[in-house]
Amino acid sequence: MKTIMVHSFRRGTGKSNLVANLAVLMVQGGAKVGVIDLNFLTPSLAMLFGLDEDQIACSLNDYLWGRCRVTQLVQPVLLPAGISGKTWEVLLASASSRPSDVERMLQGRYTFEALGELLLQFSQAYALDVVLMDTPAGITPDTLATMAHAQTLVMMLHTDQQDYQGTAVVVDIANRYLNIPRQILVLNDAPLSLDVNQAMDEMRSAFNVTEAWVLPHSDELATLASADLFVLKQPLHPLTLQMQQLAQSLLD
Amino acid sequence: MAKRQTFISVRAKMLGTILLLLVLALGGTFFWFYNFVTDQVWQLIKHDAETTLSGVVDGIDGDTFEALSKEMTLRPDGYTDDPRYWEHVRFLKNAHDVEPRAFIYTYIKGDEPYQVKFIGSNGAANNPPEGAKPFDVYQEQADQTLLWEGLKQPVENETFTGGGQDTYGSWGVTVCRPIYNSKNEVVGAAGIDFQTDYVLRVQRSMLTLFYTAIAIIFLVMIVAVVWFSDRLSRPITQLTRIAELIGEGHYDQDLTALTRMKVRDEISKLAEVFDIMIDKVYAREQTLRQRVEELQIQIDESKKQHAISEIVDTDFFRDLQTKAVQLRERKRQQEQQGGAQS
């Protein structure tokens, strides 16, 4: 099983959106995909996949507090049938968005071991090919523990100097101290006037990574306002095609 | 909603305008010419008729004519054996031979008002005789007296088109003049009819000539306008096509055929300006293309190292790091075993 962590130094770089869309594309590519929303403060994947808070009987918070098993935690999300008529399924483990749960989670975080147990049980119970982990922005003990488990770190950033500085710190820790085998930088919502090739070269050289991607700004994605899954709404959009390449690259 | 605009090509506009002007100019000219010629022909015919009539009246001896009209007895066929009659009609025929358009006759006052009786006619000298016989009665309407008036003074009718019509045929011009005896009394009159056909023929041939000329001029003008408008609009059409191509981003357009014409005009000047414009637009687009933004990432290394130290130099992180190393080592071994087993 591939363990992919999607992270960023600053908030609002589009992590959850990318995780949800990558999950859909990977499932459509034939992979068995699990998604873990570790964003305990502001979980958003359930909403992106069209799940109501009431539909989640057992949240990740409940699981970590030992209230339910992994099979109760995981929600199979059926995706609308595409042209082929086949229905897809994403397996989602979502944090709770109930205010009381959020507050309690602030007091006690999950540990390296707890996450390891979750990943093990999740992958064994559902025979996952890949698990995508959506994490809160910044450098916290939680994110460091997640990084310690990740085999691939997808680091998202915006064109922002402060973001560059923080990203450099995270990438360096991932690379030199936690030995994450694969690190991918994704410059998201890039200005359309940006010279893409130059930008990728600059990212590779500044952050000392081998893989850099540029996802350009899209009015269609901005208009969608996270109300729906972009790749399902705009299957032939250039941005969808780029995400498809990224999903394929992550599975390789 | 945008108003629907009608497209009319330059060629059609030129053709329409020129043909309209041509119709007006030629029509006007023809109207004037038709009237002028008709008037001239009318004057000429009148003059000829009067000259002939004057000659005829001068040649008739009034006393003899008076005696003939009074003494002549008729045969059952309506003619007479009176030699004076035959001499009279031969004289009329001689005059007709000199002016074949003129049909000449003589007459006297009839028994009723506005009535005349014919004496001689040039046709009577033909074999067999034709035209009015001696003492044939001709009754005119009170409001249309011509021959009746001719017994008092020289007259001419003003009817031109269509002419007068009577039992003897259609006439375009009729002139009459009294015949006097030696006592200067009116003893009768002579009249000449010019046939309508002649005048109508003149008009008809004029119309035919006009229509032929109009047809030829129109044909020539249409060909000329089409040729000229084609010459004029072709460069515009070419420029339009080039403009479309440029709009699609194909800047490599060759305008030399338009800019290097032997005779320069507004179009070649437009093409020249257009050519310069293409270069400028192309240059501007190139500049815009080059103005793409470059990503510049600046990282403060000391700050970065400081931030990293703060994180990694903690017991928590060292512990995590150890666990991570162990985890990865375990996974590596698992993968190797998995790879060996498979």
Coordinates of C-alpha atoms in Angstrom, one line a residue:
Chain A
M1 CA 0.0 0.0 0.0
K2 CA 1.2 3.5 -0.9
T3 CA 0.9 6.0 1.9
I4 CA 0.5 9.5 0.5
M5 CA 0.4 12.6 2.6
V6 CA -0.9 15.8 1.1
H7 CA 0.4 18.7 3.1
S8 CA 1.2 22.5 3.0
F9 CA 2.8 25.0 5.2
R10 CA 0.0 27.6 4.9
R11 CA -3.7 27.1 5.0
G12 CA -5.9 27.4 2.0
T13 CA -3.6 26.0 -0.6
G14 CA -6.3 23.6 -1.9
K15 CA -5.1 20.4 -0.1
S16 CA -8.6 18.9 0.6
N17 CA -9.7 19.7 -3.0
L18 CA -6.7 18.0 -4.5
V19 CA -7.0 15.0 -2.2
A20 CA -10.7 14.5 -3.1
N21 CA -10.1 14.9 -6.8
L22 CA -6.9 12.7 -6.8
A23 CA -8.9 10.0 -4.9
V24 CA -11.6 10.0 -7.6
L25 CA -9.1 9.9 -10.4
M26 CA -7.2 7.1 -8.8
V27 CA -10.4 5.1 -8.2
Q28 CA -11.4 5.7 -11.8
G29 CA -7.9 4.4 -12.7
G30 CA -8.8 1.1 -11.0
A31 CA -7.0 1.6 -7.6
K32 CA -8.6 0.7 -4.3
V33 CA -8.3 4.1 -2.5
G34 CA -8.7 5.1 1.1
V35 CA -8.8 8.7 2.2
I36 CA -8.1 9.8 5.8
D37 CA -9.1 13.4 6.8
L38 CA -6.7 14.2 9.6
N39 CA -7.8 17.8 9.6
F40 CA -9.4 17.7 13.0
L41 CA -10.0 21.4 13.3
T42 CA -11.6 22.0 9.9
P43 CA -12.5 18.7 8.3
S44 CA -13.9 19.2 4.8
L45 CA -13.6 16.0 2.8
A46 CA -16.9 14.6 4.0
M47 CA -18.6 17.7 2.6
L48 CA -16.6 17.4 -0.6
F49 CA -17.8 13.8 -1.0
G50 CA -21.3 14.9 -0.3
L51 CA -21.7 13.3 3.1
D52 CA -23.7 14.9 5.9
E53 CA -22.4 15.1 9.4
D54 CA -25.4 12.9 10.5
Q55 CA -24.4 10.2 8.1
I56 CA -21.1 9.8 10.0
A57 CA -21.9 7.5 12.9
C58 CA -18.3 6.9 13.7
S59 CA -15.7 9.7 13.1
L60 CA -12.0 9.4 13.2
N61 CA -12.2 11.1 16.7
D62 CA -14.4 8.2 17.9
Y63 CA -12.0 5.7 16.5
L64 CA -9.0 7.2 18.1
W65 CA -10.9 7.3 21.4
G66 CA -11.6 3.6 21.0
R67 CA -15.3 4.0 20.5
C68 CA -15.6 2.1 17.3
R69 CA -13.7 -0.2 14.9
V70 CA -12.1 0.8 11.6
T71 CA -14.9 -0.9 9.6
Q72 CA -17.4 1.3 11.4
L73 CA -15.2 4.4 10.8
V74 CA -14.8 3.9 7.1
Q75 CA -17.5 5.3 4.9
P76 CA -17.8 4.0 1.4
V77 CA -18.6 6.9 -0.9
L78 CA -20.3 6.0 -4.1
L79 CA -19.4 8.3 -7.0
P80 CA -21.8 9.0 -9.8
A81 CA -21.4 6.7 -12.8
G82 CA -19.3 8.0 -15.6
I83 CA -19.6 7.4 -19.3
S84 CA -18.8 3.7 -18.8
G85 CA -21.8 3.3 -16.4
K86 CA -19.5 1.9 -13.7
T87 CA -19.9 3.3 -10.2
W88 CA -16.8 4.1 -8.2
E89 CA -16.2 3.9 -4.5
V90 CA -13.9 5.9 -2.3
L91 CA -13.3 4.8 1.2
L92 CA -13.3 7.8 3.6
A93 CA -12.2 8.0 7.2
S94 CA -13.3 11.5 8.2
A95 CA -12.7 13.6 11.3
S96 CA -15.7 14.9 13.2
S97 CA -16.8 18.4 12.6
R98 CA -18.9 18.5 15.8
P99 CA -17.8 21.5 17.9
S100 CA -17.4 19.4 21.1
D101 CA -15.3 16.8 19.3
V102 CA -13.1 19.5 17.8
E103 CA -12.6 21.0 21.2
R104 CA -11.7 17.6 22.7
M105 CA -9.3 16.9 19.9
L106 CA -7.4 20.1 20.7
Q107 CA -6.5 18.6 24.1
G108 CA -5.3 15.2 23.0
R109 CA -3.7 14.5 19.7
Y110 CA -3.2 11.3 17.9
T111 CA 0.1 9.5 18.2
F112 CA 2.5 8.0 15.7
E113 CA 1.4 4.6 17.0
A114 CA -2.3 5.3 16.8
L115 CA -1.9 6.5 13.2
G116 CA 0.2 3.4 12.4
E117 CA -2.5 1.2 13.8
L118 CA -5.2 3.0 11.8
L119 CA -3.3 2.7 8.6
L120 CA -2.6 -1.0 9.2
Q121 CA -6.2 -1.8 10.0
F122 CA -7.6 0.3 7.2
S123 CA -5.3 -1.3 4.6
Q124 CA -5.9 -4.8 5.9
A125 CA -9.7 -4.5 6.2
Y126 CA -10.1 -3.0 2.7
A127 CA -7.1 -4.3 0.8
L128 CA -6.1 -0.7 -0.1
D129 CA -3.7 0.1 -2.9
V130 CA -3.2 3.6 -1.8
V131 CA -4.2 5.8 1.2
L132 CA -4.4 9.5 0.9
M133 CA -4.0 11.6 4.0
D134 CA -5.3 15.1 4.2
T135 CA -3.5 17.0 7.0
P136 CA -3.9 20.4 8.6
A137 CA -1.4 23.1 7.5
G138 CA 1.8 23.9 9.3
I139 CA 4.3 22.0 11.4
T140 CA 2.7 20.3 14.4
P141 CA 3.4 17.1 16.3
D142 CA 0.4 15.6 14.4
T143 CA 1.7 16.4 11.0
L144 CA 5.3 15.3 11.9
A145 CA 3.8 12.0 13.1
T146 CA 1.9 11.7 9.8
M147 CA 5.1 12.5 7.8
A148 CA 6.9 9.8 9.7
H149 CA 4.4 7.3 8.2
A150 CA 4.2 8.8 4.7
Q151 CA 6.0 7.2 1.8
T152 CA 5.1 10.1 -0.5
L153 CA 4.8 13.7 0.6
V154 CA 2.8 16.0 -1.7
M155 CA 3.7 19.5 -0.6
M156 CA 1.3 22.2 -1.9
L157 CA 2.2 25.8 -2.0
H158 CA 1.0 29.1 -3.4
T159 CA 3.1 31.9 -5.0
D160 CA 3.9 33.5 -1.6
Q161 CA 7.3 34.2 -0.1
Q162 CA 6.2 33.2 3.4
D163 CA 4.9 29.9 2.0
Y164 CA 8.2 29.3 0.3
Q165 CA 10.1 29.7 3.5
G166 CA 7.8 27.3 5.5
T167 CA 7.7 24.8 2.7
A168 CA 11.5 24.7 2.6
V169 CA 11.5 23.8 6.3
V170 CA 8.9 21.0 5.9
V171 CA 10.6 19.6 2.8
D172 CA 14.0 19.6 4.5
I173 CA 12.6 17.8 7.5
A174 CA 10.8 15.3 5.3
N175 CA 13.9 14.7 3.3
R176 CA 16.8 14.8 5.7
Y177 CA 15.3 13.8 9.0
L178 CA 12.3 11.6 8.3
N179 CA 13.6 10.1 5.0
I180 CA 10.3 10.3 3.1
P181 CA 11.2 8.4 0.0
R182 CA 9.3 10.6 -2.5
Q183 CA 8.6 14.3 -2.3
I184 CA 6.5 16.2 -4.8
L185 CA 5.9 19.9 -4.8
V186 CA 2.7 21.2 -6.3
L187 CA 2.4 25.0 -7.0
N188 CA -1.4 25.3 -6.9
D189 CA -3.7 28.0 -8.3
A190 CA -0.7 29.4 -10.2
P191 CA -1.1 32.7 -12.1
L192 CA -1.8 32.0 -15.8
S193 CA 0.9 34.4 -16.8
L194 CA 3.5 32.2 -15.1
D195 CA 6.2 30.5 -17.2
V196 CA 5.4 26.9 -16.2
N197 CA 8.7 25.3 -17.2
Q198 CA 10.8 28.1 -15.5
A199 CA 8.6 27.7 -12.4
M200 CA 9.1 24.0 -12.2
D201 CA 12.9 24.4 -12.6
E202 CA 12.9 27.1 -9.9
M203 CA 11.0 24.9 -7.5
R204 CA 13.2 21.9 -8.0
S205 CA 16.3 23.9 -7.5
A206 CA 15.1 26.0 -4.5
F207 CA 13.6 23.1 -2.6
N208 CA 16.1 20.5 -3.7
V209 CA 13.4 18.0 -4.9
T210 CA 13.1 16.1 -8.1
E211 CA 9.4 16.4 -8.8
A212 CA 7.6 19.7 -9.2
W213 CA 4.1 20.4 -10.6
V214 CA 2.3 23.6 -11.5
L215 CA -1.5 23.5 -11.5
P216 CA -2.7 26.8 -13.1
H217 CA -5.6 28.9 -11.8
S218 CA -9.0 27.8 -13.1
D219 CA -12.0 30.1 -12.9
E220 CA -14.2 27.0 -13.2
L221 CA -12.6 25.4 -10.1
A222 CA -12.9 28.7 -8.2
T223 CA -16.6 29.1 -9.2
L224 CA -17.3 25.5 -8.0
A225 CA -16.4 26.7 -4.5
S226 CA -15.8 23.1 -3.2
A227 CA -19.4 22.3 -3.6
D228 CA -18.7 19.5 -5.9
L229 CA -15.8 17.4 -7.3
F230 CA -14.1 19.2 -10.1
V231 CA -12.9 16.2 -12.0
L232 CA -16.4 14.8 -12.1
K233 CA -18.0 18.1 -13.2
Q234 CA -15.3 19.0 -15.7
P235 CA -13.9 15.7 -17.0
L236 CA -12.3 17.2 -20.1
H237 CA -10.9 20.4 -18.5
P238 CA -7.2 20.8 -19.0
L239 CA -6.8 21.0 -15.2
T240 CA -8.6 17.6 -14.8
L241 CA -6.2 16.2 -17.4
Q242 CA -3.2 17.5 -15.4
M243 CA -4.6 16.1 -12.2
Q244 CA -5.0 12.8 -14.0
Q245 CA -1.3 12.8 -14.8
L246 CA -0.4 13.7 -11.2
A247 CA -2.7 10.8 -10.0
Q248 CA -1.0 8.4 -12.4
S249 CA 2.4 9.6 -11.3
L250 CA 1.5 9.1 -7.7
L251 CA 0.4 5.5 -8.4
D252 CA 3.5 4.6 -10.3
Chain B
M1 CA -31.1 43.1 -29.8
A2 CA -28.8 44.0 -32.6
K3 CA -30.4 45.3 -35.7
R4 CA -30.0 43.0 -38.6
Q5 CA -27.7 44.7 -41.1
T6 CA -28.0 44.2 -44.8
F7 CA -24.9 43.5 -46.8
I8 CA -24.7 45.1 -50.3
S9 CA -21.4 44.6 -52.1
V10 CA -19.5 47.6 -53.6
R11 CA -20.0 46.0 -57.0
A12 CA -23.8 45.9 -56.6
K13 CA -23.9 49.5 -55.3
M14 CA -21.7 50.7 -58.2
L15 CA -23.8 48.7 -60.7
G16 CA -27.1 50.0 -59.3
T17 CA -25.9 53.7 -59.1
I18 CA -24.3 53.8 -62.5
L19 CA -27.3 52.1 -64.2
L20 CA -29.7 54.4 -62.5
L21 CA -27.8 57.4 -63.6
L22 CA -27.5 56.0 -67.1
V23 CA -31.3 55.4 -67.3
L24 CA -31.9 59.0 -66.1
A25 CA -29.4 60.5 -68.5
L26 CA -30.2 58.4 -71.5
G27 CA -34.0 58.7 -70.8
G28 CA -33.8 62.4 -70.5
T29 CA -31.6 62.8 -73.6
F30 CA -33.9 60.5 -75.6
F31 CA -37.0 62.4 -74.5
W32 CA -35.6 65.6 -75.6
F33 CA -34.2 64.2 -78.8
Y34 CA -37.4 62.4 -79.6
N35 CA -39.4 65.6 -79.3
F36 CA -36.8 67.6 -81.1
V37 CA -36.6 65.2 -84.1
T38 CA -40.4 64.8 -84.2
D39 CA -40.8 68.5 -84.2
Q40 CA -38.2 68.9 -87.0
V41 CA -39.8 66.2 -89.1
W42 CA -43.2 67.8 -88.6
Q43 CA -41.9 71.2 -89.7
L44 CA -40.1 69.6 -92.7
I45 CA -43.2 67.7 -93.7
K46 CA -45.4 70.8 -93.3
H47 CA -43.0 72.8 -95.4
D48 CA -42.8 70.2 -98.1
A49 CA -46.6 69.8 -98.1
E50 CA -47.1 73.6 -98.3
T51 CA -44.5 74.0 -101.1
T52 CA -46.1 71.2 -103.1
L53 CA -49.6 72.6 -102.5
S54 CA -48.5 76.0 -103.5
G55 CA -47.1 74.6 -106.7
V56 CA -50.2 72.7 -107.4
V57 CA -52.6 75.6 -106.8
D58 CA -50.4 77.9 -109.0
G59 CA -50.6 75.3 -111.7
I60 CA -54.4 75.1 -111.7
D61 CA -56.2 77.6 -113.9
G62 CA -59.1 78.8 -111.7
D63 CA -61.4 79.6 -114.6
T64 CA -60.9 76.2 -116.2
F65 CA -61.4 74.5 -112.8
E66 CA -64.6 76.5 -112.3
A67 CA -65.9 75.5 -115.7
L68 CA -65.0 71.9 -115.2
S69 CA -66.7 71.7 -111.8
K70 CA -69.9 73.2 -113.2
E71 CA -70.1 71.5 -116.6
M72 CA -68.7 68.0 -116.0
T73 CA -71.1 65.2 -116.6
L74 CA -70.5 61.8 -115.0
R75 CA -70.5 58.3 -116.5
P76 CA -72.2 55.4 -114.8
D77 CA -68.8 54.4 -113.2
G78 CA -68.7 57.7 -111.5
Y79 CA -66.0 59.2 -113.7
T80 CA -66.3 61.5 -116.7
D81 CA -65.4 61.7 -120.3
D82 CA -64.6 65.4 -120.0
P83 CA -61.0 65.8 -121.3
R84 CA -60.5 68.8 -118.9
Y85 CA -61.0 66.4 -115.9
W86 CA -58.4 63.9 -117.2
E87 CA -56.0 66.7 -117.9
H88 CA -56.6 68.0 -114.4
V89 CA -56.0 64.7 -112.7
R90 CA -52.9 64.0 -114.8
F91 CA -51.5 67.3 -113.6
L92 CA -52.2 66.2 -110.0
K93 CA -50.5 62.9 -110.6
N94 CA -47.5 64.6 -112.0
A95 CA -47.2 66.6 -108.8
H96 CA -47.6 63.4 -106.8
D97 CA -44.9 61.8 -108.8
V98 CA -42.6 64.7 -108.0
E99 CA -43.5 64.4 -104.2
P100 CA -44.7 60.8 -103.7
R101 CA -45.5 61.4 -100.0
A102 CA -48.2 63.8 -101.0
F103 CA -51.7 62.6 -102.0
I104 CA -53.3 65.6 -103.8
Y105 CA -56.9 66.3 -104.5
T106 CA -59.2 69.2 -105.4
Y107 CA -62.7 70.0 -104.2
I108 CA -65.5 72.5 -104.3
K109 CA -68.1 73.6 -101.7
G110 CA -70.9 71.1 -101.1
D111 CA -74.6 71.6 -100.8
E112 CA -74.7 71.5 -97.0
P113 CA -72.7 73.4 -94.4
Y114 CA -69.3 71.9 -93.8
Q115 CA -69.7 69.6 -96.8
V116 CA -67.3 69.5 -99.7
K117 CA -67.4 67.6 -103.0
F118 CA -64.2 66.3 -104.6
I119 CA -63.3 67.1 -108.2
G120 CA -59.9 65.6 -108.9
S121 CA -57.4 63.4 -107.2
N122 CA -54.0 62.2 -108.3
G123 CA -55.2 58.6 -107.8
A124 CA -57.8 59.0 -110.6
A125 CA -55.0 59.2 -113.1
N126 CA -53.9 55.7 -112.1
N127 CA -55.0 52.6 -114.1
P128 CA -57.5 51.6 -112.8
P129 CA -58.4 54.9 -111.2
E130 CA -58.5 55.1 -107.4
G131 CA -59.2 57.7 -104.7
A132 CA -62.1 60.2 -104.7
K133 CA -64.3 60.3 -107.7
P134 CA -65.7 63.5 -109.1
F135 CA -68.5 65.0 -106.9
D136 CA -67.9 62.5 -104.1
V137 CA -69.3 64.1 -101.0
Y138 CA -67.2 64.6 -97.9
Q139 CA -69.0 65.8 -94.7
E140 CA -66.9 67.3 -91.9
Q141 CA -68.0 67.8 -88.3
A142 CA -68.9 71.3 -87.3
D143 CA -66.1 71.3 -84.7
Q144 CA -63.5 69.7 -87.0
T145 CA -63.6 71.7 -90.2
L146 CA -60.5 71.6 -92.2
L147 CA -61.3 71.2 -95.9
W148 CA -64.3 73.5 -95.4
E149 CA -61.9 76.1 -94.0
G150 CA -59.5 75.5 -96.9
L151 CA -62.2 77.0 -99.2
K152 CA -61.7 80.4 -97.4
Q153 CA -58.0 80.5 -96.6
P154 CA -54.9 78.3 -96.5
V155 CA -55.1 75.9 -93.6
E156 CA -53.1 73.1 -92.1
N157 CA -54.1 70.6 -89.4
E158 CA -52.1 70.4 -86.2
T159 CA -52.7 66.7 -85.7
F160 CA -49.4 64.9 -85.8
T161 CA -49.3 61.6 -84.0
G162 CA -51.9 59.2 -85.3
G163 CA -53.0 61.8 -87.8
G164 CA -56.5 62.3 -89.3
Q165 CA -58.5 59.4 -90.4
D166 CA -61.2 59.2 -93.0
T167 CA -62.6 56.8 -95.5
Y168 CA -59.6 57.3 -97.7
G169 CA -57.0 56.3 -95.1
S170 CA -54.9 57.7 -92.2
W171 CA -53.3 61.0 -92.6
G172 CA -50.6 62.7 -90.7
V173 CA -50.5 66.1 -92.2
T174 CA -53.2 67.8 -94.2
V175 CA -52.9 71.2 -95.9
C176 CA -55.5 73.0 -97.9
R177 CA -55.5 76.2 -100.0
P178 CA -58.3 78.0 -102.0
I179 CA -58.3 78.1 -105.8
Y180 CA -59.1 81.5 -107.3
N181 CA -60.5 82.3 -110.8
S182 CA -59.5 85.4 -112.8
K183 CA -62.0 87.5 -110.9
N184 CA -60.2 86.5 -107.7
E185 CA -63.2 84.5 -106.5
V186 CA -62.8 81.3 -104.7
V187 CA -63.9 78.5 -107.0
G188 CA -62.7 75.5 -105.0
A189 CA -59.6 74.3 -103.1
A190 CA -56.7 71.9 -103.3
G191 CA -55.6 69.7 -100.5
I192 CA -52.6 67.5 -99.8
D193 CA -52.5 64.6 -97.3
F194 CA -49.2 63.3 -96.1
Q195 CA -49.7 59.7 -94.9
T196 CA -49.3 59.0 -91.1
D197 CA -47.2 55.9 -91.9
Y198 CA -44.4 58.0 -93.0
V199 CA -44.2 60.0 -89.8
L200 CA -44.8 57.0 -87.6
R201 CA -42.1 55.2 -89.5
V202 CA -39.7 58.0 -88.6
Q203 CA -40.8 57.7 -84.9
R204 CA -40.6 54.0 -84.9
S205 CA -37.1 53.9 -86.5
M206 CA -36.0 56.4 -83.9
L207 CA -37.3 54.2 -81.1
T208 CA -35.7 51.1 -82.6
L209 CA -32.4 53.0 -82.9
F210 CA -32.8 54.2 -79.3
Y211 CA -33.6 50.8 -77.9
T212 CA -30.7 49.2 -79.7
A213 CA -28.3 52.0 -78.6
I214 CA -29.6 51.7 -75.0
A215 CA -29.2 47.9 -75.0
I216 CA -25.7 48.2 -76.4
I217 CA -24.8 51.0 -73.9
F218 CA -26.2 49.0 -71.0
L219 CA -24.4 45.9 -72.0
V220 CA -21.1 47.7 -72.3
M221 CA -21.7 49.6 -69.1
I222 CA -22.6 46.5 -67.1
V223 CA -19.5 44.7 -68.4
A224 CA -17.4 47.8 -67.6
V225 CA -18.9 48.3 -64.2
V226 CA -18.4 44.6 -63.3
W227 CA -14.9 44.7 -64.5
F228 CA -14.1 47.9 -62.8
S229 CA -15.9 47.0 -59.5
D230 CA -14.1 43.7 -59.5
R231 CA -10.8 45.5 -59.9
L232 CA -11.8 47.8 -57.1
S233 CA -13.3 45.2 -54.7
R234 CA -10.8 42.4 -55.2
P235 CA -8.1 44.1 -53.1
I236 CA -10.7 44.9 -50.4
T237 CA -11.8 41.2 -50.4
Q238 CA -8.1 40.2 -50.2
L239 CA -7.5 42.6 -47.3
T240 CA -10.6 41.2 -45.5
R241 CA -9.4 37.7 -45.9
I242 CA -5.9 38.7 -44.7
A243 CA -7.5 40.5 -41.7
E244 CA -9.4 37.3 -40.8
L245 CA -6.2 35.3 -41.0
I246 CA -4.4 37.8 -38.8
G247 CA -7.2 37.6 -36.3
E248 CA -6.5 33.9 -36.1
G249 CA -2.9 34.6 -35.4
H250 CA -1.4 34.0 -38.9
Y251 CA 0.8 37.1 -39.2
D252 CA 2.9 35.9 -42.1
Q253 CA 0.7 37.5 -44.8
D254 CA 2.1 38.7 -48.1
L255 CA 0.7 42.1 -49.0
T256 CA 3.2 43.0 -51.7
A257 CA 0.7 42.4 -54.5
L258 CA -1.5 45.1 -53.0
T259 CA 1.2 47.5 -51.8
R260 CA 3.2 47.5 -55.0
M261 CA 0.6 48.3 -57.6
K262 CA 1.8 50.1 -60.8
V263 CA -0.7 52.9 -60.2
R264 CA -1.1 53.8 -56.5
D265 CA -4.5 54.6 -55.1
E266 CA -6.3 54.7 -51.8
I267 CA -6.4 50.9 -51.7
S268 CA -2.7 50.4 -52.1
K269 CA -2.2 53.0 -49.4
L270 CA -4.6 51.2 -47.1
A271 CA -2.8 47.9 -47.8
E272 CA 0.5 49.7 -46.9
V273 CA -0.9 51.0 -43.6
F274 CA -2.3 47.5 -43.0
D275 CA 1.0 45.9 -43.6
I276 CA 2.7 48.2 -41.1
M277 CA -0.2 47.5 -38.7
I278 CA 0.4 43.7 -39.0
D279 CA 4.1 44.2 -38.1
K280 CA 3.2 46.4 -35.1
V281 CA 0.5 44.0 -33.8
Y282 CA 2.8 41.1 -34.2
A283 CA 5.6 42.9 -32.4
R284 CA 3.2 43.9 -29.6
E285 CA 2.0 40.3 -29.2
Q286 CA 5.5 39.0 -29.1
T287 CA 6.3 41.5 -26.3
L288 CA 3.2 40.4 -24.4
R289 CA 4.1 36.8 -24.8
Q290 CA 7.6 37.4 -23.4
R291 CA 6.1 39.3 -20.5
V292 CA 5.2 36.0 -18.7
E293 CA 6.0 36.0 -15.1
E294 CA 9.0 34.1 -13.7
L295 CA 8.8 32.4 -10.4
Q296 CA 11.4 33.6 -8.0
I297 CA 11.8 31.7 -4.8
Q298 CA 14.0 33.2 -2.1
I299 CA 14.8 31.2 1.0
D300 CA 16.6 32.5 4.0
E301 CA 18.9 29.6 4.8
S302 CA 19.7 30.7 8.3
K303 CA 16.1 31.2 9.2
K304 CA 15.3 27.8 7.7
Q305 CA 18.1 26.1 9.7
H306 CA 16.9 27.9 12.8
A307 CA 13.3 26.7 12.3
I308 CA 14.5 23.2 11.6
S309 CA 16.7 23.1 14.7
E310 CA 13.8 24.2 16.8
I311 CA 11.8 21.2 15.6
V312 CA 14.3 18.4 15.3
D313 CA 16.3 19.2 18.4
T314 CA 13.5 18.0 20.7
D315 CA 13.0 14.7 22.4
F316 CA 9.6 14.3 20.7
F317 CA 11.2 14.6 17.3
R318 CA 14.2 12.4 18.1
D319 CA 11.8 9.8 19.3
L320 CA 9.7 10.2 16.2
Q321 CA 12.7 10.0 14.0
T322 CA 13.8 6.7 15.5
K323 CA 10.3 5.3 15.1
A324 CA 10.2 6.5 11.5
V325 CA 13.6 4.9 10.7
Q326 CA 12.4 1.7 12.2
L327 CA 9.2 1.8 10.4
R328 CA 10.8 2.4 7.1
E329 CA 13.4 -0.3 7.7
R330 CA 10.6 -2.7 8.6
K331 CA 8.7 -1.8 5.5
R332 CA 11.8 -2.1 3.4
Q333 CA 12.3 -5.6 4.7
Q334 CA 8.7 -6.5 4.1
E335 CA 8.9 -5.3 0.6
Q336 CA 12.1 -7.3 0.0
Q337 CA 10.4 -10.4 1.5
G338 CA 7.4 -9.7 -0.6
G339 CA 9.5 -9.2 -3.7
A340 CA 11.5 -12.4 -2.9
Q341 CA 8.3 -14.4 -2.4
S342 CA 6.8 -13.2 -5.6

